[in-house]
Tab-separated table of C-alpha atoms and ligand atoms in Angstrom:
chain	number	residue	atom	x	y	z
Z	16	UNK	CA	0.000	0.000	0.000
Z	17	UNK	CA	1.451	3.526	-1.026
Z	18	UNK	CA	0.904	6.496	1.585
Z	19	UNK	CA	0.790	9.691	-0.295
Z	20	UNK	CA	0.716	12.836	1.915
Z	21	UNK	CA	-2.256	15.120	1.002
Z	22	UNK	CA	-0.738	18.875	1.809
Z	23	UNK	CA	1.488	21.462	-0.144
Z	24	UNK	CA	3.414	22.482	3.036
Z	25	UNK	CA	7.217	21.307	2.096
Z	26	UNK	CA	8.207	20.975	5.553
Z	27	UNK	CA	5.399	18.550	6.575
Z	28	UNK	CA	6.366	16.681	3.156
Z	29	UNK	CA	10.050	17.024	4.078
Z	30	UNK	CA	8.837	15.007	7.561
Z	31	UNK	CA	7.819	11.925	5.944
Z	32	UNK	CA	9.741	11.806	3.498
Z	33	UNK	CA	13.119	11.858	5.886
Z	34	UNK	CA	11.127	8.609	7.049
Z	35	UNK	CA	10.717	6.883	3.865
Z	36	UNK	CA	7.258	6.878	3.962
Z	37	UNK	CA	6.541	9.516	1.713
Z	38	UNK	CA	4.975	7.184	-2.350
Z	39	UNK	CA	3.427	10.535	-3.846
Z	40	UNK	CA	1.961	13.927	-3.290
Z	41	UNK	CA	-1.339	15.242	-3.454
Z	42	UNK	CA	-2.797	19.058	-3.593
Z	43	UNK	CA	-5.519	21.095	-4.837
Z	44	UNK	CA	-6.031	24.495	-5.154
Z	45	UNK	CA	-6.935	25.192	-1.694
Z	46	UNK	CA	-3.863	23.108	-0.421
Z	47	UNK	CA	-1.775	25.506	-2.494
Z	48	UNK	CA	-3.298	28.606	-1.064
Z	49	UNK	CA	-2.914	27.184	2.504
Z	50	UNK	CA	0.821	27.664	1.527
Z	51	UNK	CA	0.769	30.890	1.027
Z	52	UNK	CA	3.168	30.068	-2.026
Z	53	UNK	CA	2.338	30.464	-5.834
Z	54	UNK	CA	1.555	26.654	-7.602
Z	55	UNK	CA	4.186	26.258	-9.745
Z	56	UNK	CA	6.479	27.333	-7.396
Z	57	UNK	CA	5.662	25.118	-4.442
Z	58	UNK	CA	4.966	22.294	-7.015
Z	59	UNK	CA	8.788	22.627	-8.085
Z	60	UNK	CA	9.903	22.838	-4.710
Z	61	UNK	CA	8.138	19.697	-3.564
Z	62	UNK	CA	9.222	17.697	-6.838
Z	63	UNK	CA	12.745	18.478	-5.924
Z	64	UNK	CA	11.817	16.238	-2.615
Z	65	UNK	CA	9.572	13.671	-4.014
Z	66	UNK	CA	10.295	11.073	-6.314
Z	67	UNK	CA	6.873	9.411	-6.550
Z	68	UNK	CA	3.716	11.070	-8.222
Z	69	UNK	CA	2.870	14.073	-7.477
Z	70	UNK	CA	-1.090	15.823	-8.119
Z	71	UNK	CA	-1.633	19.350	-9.439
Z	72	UNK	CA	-4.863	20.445	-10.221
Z	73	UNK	CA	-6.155	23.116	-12.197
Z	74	UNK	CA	-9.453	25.161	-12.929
Z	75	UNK	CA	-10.500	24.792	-16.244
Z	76	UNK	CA	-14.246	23.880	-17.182
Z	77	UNK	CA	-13.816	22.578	-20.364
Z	78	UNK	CA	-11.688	19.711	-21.845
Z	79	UNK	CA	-9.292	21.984	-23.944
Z	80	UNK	CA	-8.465	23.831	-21.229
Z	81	UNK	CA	-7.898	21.112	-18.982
Z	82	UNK	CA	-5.666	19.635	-21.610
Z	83	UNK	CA	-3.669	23.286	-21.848
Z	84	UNK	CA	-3.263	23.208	-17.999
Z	85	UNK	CA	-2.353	19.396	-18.189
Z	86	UNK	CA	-0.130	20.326	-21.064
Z	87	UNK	CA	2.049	23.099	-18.508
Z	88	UNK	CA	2.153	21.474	-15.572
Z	89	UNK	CA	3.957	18.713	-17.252
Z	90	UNK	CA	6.887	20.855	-17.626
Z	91	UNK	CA	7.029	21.599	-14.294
Z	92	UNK	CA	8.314	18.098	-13.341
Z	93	UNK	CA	8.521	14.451	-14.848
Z	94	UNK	CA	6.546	13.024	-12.231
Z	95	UNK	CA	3.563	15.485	-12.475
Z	96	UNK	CA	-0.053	13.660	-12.546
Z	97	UNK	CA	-2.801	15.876	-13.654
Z	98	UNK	CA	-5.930	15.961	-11.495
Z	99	UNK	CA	-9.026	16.608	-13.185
Z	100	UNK	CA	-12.236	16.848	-12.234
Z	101	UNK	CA	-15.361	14.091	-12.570
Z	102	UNK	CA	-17.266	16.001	-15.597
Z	103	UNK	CA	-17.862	14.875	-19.249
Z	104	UNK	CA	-15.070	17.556	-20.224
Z	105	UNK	CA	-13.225	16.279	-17.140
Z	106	UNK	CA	-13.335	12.732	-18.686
Z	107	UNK	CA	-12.786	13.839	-22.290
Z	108	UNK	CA	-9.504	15.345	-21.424
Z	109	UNK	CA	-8.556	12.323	-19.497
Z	110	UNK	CA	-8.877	10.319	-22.687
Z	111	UNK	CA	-7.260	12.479	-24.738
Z	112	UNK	CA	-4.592	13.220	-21.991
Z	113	UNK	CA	-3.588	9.150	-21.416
Z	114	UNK	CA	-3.505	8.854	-25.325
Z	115	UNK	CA	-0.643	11.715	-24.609
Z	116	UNK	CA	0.446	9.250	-21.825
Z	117	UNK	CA	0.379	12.075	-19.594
Z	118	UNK	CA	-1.255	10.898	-15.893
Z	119	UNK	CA	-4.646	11.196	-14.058
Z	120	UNK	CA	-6.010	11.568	-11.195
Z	121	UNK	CA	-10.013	12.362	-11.420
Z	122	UNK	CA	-10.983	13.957	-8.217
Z	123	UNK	CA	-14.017	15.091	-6.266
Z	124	UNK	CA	-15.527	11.444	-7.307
Z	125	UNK	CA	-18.342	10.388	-5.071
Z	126	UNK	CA	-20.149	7.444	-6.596
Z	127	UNK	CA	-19.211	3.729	-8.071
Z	128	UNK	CA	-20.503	5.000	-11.445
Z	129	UNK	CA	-18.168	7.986	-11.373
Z	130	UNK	CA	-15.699	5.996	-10.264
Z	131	UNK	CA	-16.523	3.414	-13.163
Z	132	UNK	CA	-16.730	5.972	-15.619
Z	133	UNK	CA	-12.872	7.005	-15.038
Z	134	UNK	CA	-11.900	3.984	-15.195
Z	135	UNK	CA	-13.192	3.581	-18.227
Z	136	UNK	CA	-11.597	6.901	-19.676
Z	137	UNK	CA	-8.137	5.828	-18.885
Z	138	UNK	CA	-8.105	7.439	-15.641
Z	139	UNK	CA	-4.514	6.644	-13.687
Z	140	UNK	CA	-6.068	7.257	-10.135
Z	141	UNK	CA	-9.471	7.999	-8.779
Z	142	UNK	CA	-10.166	9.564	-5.768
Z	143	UNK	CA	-12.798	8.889	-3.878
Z	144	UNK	CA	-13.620	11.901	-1.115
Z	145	UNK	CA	-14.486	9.302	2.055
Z	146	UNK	CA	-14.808	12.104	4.713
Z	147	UNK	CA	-17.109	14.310	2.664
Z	148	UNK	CA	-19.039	11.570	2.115
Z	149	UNK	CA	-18.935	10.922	6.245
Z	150	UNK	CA	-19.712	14.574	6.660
Z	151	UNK	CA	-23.268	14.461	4.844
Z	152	UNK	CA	-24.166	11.110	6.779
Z	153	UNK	CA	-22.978	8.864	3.695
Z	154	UNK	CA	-20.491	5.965	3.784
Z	155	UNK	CA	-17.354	6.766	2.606
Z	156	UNK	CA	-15.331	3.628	3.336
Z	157	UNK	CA	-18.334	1.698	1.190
Z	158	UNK	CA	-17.920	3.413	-1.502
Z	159	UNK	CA	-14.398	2.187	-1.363
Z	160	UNK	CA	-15.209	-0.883	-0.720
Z	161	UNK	CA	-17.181	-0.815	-4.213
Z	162	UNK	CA	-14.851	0.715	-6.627
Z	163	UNK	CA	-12.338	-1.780	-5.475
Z	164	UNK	CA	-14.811	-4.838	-6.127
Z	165	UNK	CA	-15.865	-3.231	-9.688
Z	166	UNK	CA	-12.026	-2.773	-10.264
Z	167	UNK	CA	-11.051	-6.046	-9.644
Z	168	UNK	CA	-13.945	-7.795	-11.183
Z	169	UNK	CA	-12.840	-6.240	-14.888
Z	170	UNK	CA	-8.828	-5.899	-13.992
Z	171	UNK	CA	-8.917	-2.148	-14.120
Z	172	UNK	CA	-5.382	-1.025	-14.302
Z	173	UNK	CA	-7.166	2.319	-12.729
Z	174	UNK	CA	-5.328	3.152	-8.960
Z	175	UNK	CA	-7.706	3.966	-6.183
Z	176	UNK	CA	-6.430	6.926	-4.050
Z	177	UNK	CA	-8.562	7.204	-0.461
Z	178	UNK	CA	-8.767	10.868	-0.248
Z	179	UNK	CA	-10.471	13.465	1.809
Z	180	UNK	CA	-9.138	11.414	4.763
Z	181	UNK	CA	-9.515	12.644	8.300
Z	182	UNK	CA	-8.182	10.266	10.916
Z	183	UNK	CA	-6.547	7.076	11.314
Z	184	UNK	CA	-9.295	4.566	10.733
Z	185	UNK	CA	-9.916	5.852	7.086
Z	186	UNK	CA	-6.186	4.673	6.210
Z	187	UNK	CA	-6.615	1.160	8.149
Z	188	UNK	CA	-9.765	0.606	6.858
Z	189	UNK	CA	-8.681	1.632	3.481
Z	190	UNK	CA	-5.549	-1.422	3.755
Z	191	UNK	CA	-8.149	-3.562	5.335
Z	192	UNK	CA	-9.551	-3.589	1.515
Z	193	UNK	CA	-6.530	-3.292	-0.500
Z	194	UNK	CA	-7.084	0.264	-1.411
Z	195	UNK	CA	-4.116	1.098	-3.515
Z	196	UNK	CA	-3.226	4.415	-2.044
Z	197	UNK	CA	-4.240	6.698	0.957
Z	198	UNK	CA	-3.539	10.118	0.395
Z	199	UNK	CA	-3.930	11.772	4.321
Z	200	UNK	CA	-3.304	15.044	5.923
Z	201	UNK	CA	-0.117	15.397	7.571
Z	202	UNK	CA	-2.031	15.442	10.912
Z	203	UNK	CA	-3.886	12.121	10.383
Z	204	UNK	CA	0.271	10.438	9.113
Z	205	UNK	CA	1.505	11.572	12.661
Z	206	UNK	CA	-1.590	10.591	14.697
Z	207	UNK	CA	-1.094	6.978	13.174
Z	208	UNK	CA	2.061	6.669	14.980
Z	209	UNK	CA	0.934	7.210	18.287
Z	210	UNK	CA	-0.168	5.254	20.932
Z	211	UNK	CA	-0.870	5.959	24.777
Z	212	UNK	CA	0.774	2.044	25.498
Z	213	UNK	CA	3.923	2.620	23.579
Z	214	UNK	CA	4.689	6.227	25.273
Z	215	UNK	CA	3.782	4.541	28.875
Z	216	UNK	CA	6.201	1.484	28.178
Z	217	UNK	CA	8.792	3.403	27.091
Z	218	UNK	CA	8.957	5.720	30.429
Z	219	UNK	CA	8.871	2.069	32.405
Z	220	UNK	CA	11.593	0.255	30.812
Z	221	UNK	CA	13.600	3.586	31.464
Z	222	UNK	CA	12.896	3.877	34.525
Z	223	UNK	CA	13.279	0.492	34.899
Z	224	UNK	CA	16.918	0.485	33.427
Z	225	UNK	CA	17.915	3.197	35.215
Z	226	UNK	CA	17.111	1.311	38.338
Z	227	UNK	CA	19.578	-1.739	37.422
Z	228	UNK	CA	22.393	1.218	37.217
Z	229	UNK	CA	24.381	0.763	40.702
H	13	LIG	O1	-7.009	16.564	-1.874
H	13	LIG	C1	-8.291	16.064	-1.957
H	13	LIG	C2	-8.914	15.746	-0.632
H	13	LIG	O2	-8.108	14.873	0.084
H	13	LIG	C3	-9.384	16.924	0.184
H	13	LIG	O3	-9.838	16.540	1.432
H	13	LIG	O4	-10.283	17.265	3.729
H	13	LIG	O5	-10.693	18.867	1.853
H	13	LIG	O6	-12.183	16.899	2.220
H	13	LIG	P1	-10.812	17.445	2.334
């Protein structure tokens, strides 16, 4: 399973990739104003750090302009993959853009059909949004749970990226089905670290030590 990190703040990338755990990169426009830095900017800076894929997304409504966008953020880096939204023009670009064998990622996807309908395009990744799903009193994880069965059932080369994750649980539960990728919030990487038990054992078995000192 590949953890990608889902932020645009270098440091917090920097972080995880010092640890090795760092696959890919994911950001959206929002991410990129949260760092106060420009896009292609902080896109070049993080590529310089990051080997594996790495999401930019633009703005464009319609598929030409989607494939312009596509077309420049490729320069920015060789391991750029284009995230495009879950519209017709979305999925016409996607098409023409894996033709180009230039990678995609088609975000804001909320159903098995959209989902299915990527897949079908050519899509690289999909991104399912579990936690806005959990915020309106939907499933998220189930809809996971579906794209993966459809997936499998017709060997869809077609990644899965668990996005829009808020805690913990969403990444387990994501490996617990063989999600190919969790993208998470720097937050939700360090919280899965952590554990009450392992902090507490450690302060015994030092105190413990330092007892056996004469
Ligand atoms: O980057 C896409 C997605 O992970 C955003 O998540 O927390 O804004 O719902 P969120």
């Amino acid at each position: 399973m590949k953890f990608f990190i889902d932020t645009a703040d270098v440091e917090a990338i920097k972080k995880a990739v010092e640890l090795g755990m760092c696959d890919g990169v994911t950001t959206n426009p929002t991410l990129i104003m949260k760092s106060g830095k420009d896009q292609k900017s902080v896109i070049r800076e993080i590529a310089k750090i990051v080997k594996g894929p790495i999401s930019v997304e633009g703005i464009a409504d319609d598929a030409p302009g989607m494939i312009k966008e596509a077309e420049e953020f490729s320069k920015w880096a060789p391991n750029i993959v284009v995230k495009v939204p879950m519209t017709k023009e979305g999925l016409k670009a996607v098409r023409y853009l894996s033709s180009k064998e230039i990678q995609t990622n088609v975000t804001l996807v909320f159903s098995a059909s959209q989902a299915l309908l990527a897949a079908k395009a050519g899509a690289t990744y999909v991104s399912p949004f579990v936690g806005r799903l959990d915020d309106i009193s939907e499933n998220g994880m189930k809809l996971v749970a579906d794209i993966l069965e459809i997936f499998c059932a017709y060997d869809f080369k077609t990644e899965v990226i668990v996005a829009s994750i808020r805690h913990p649980l969403h990444v387990v539960d994501s490996a617990r089905m063989g999600a190919h990728i969790a993208t998470m919030p720097a937050d939700v990487f360090e919280k899965m670290f952590r554990h009450p038990l392992t902090d507490k054992g450690i302060a015994q078995f030092k105190d413990d030590y330092a007892k056996t000192k004469k």
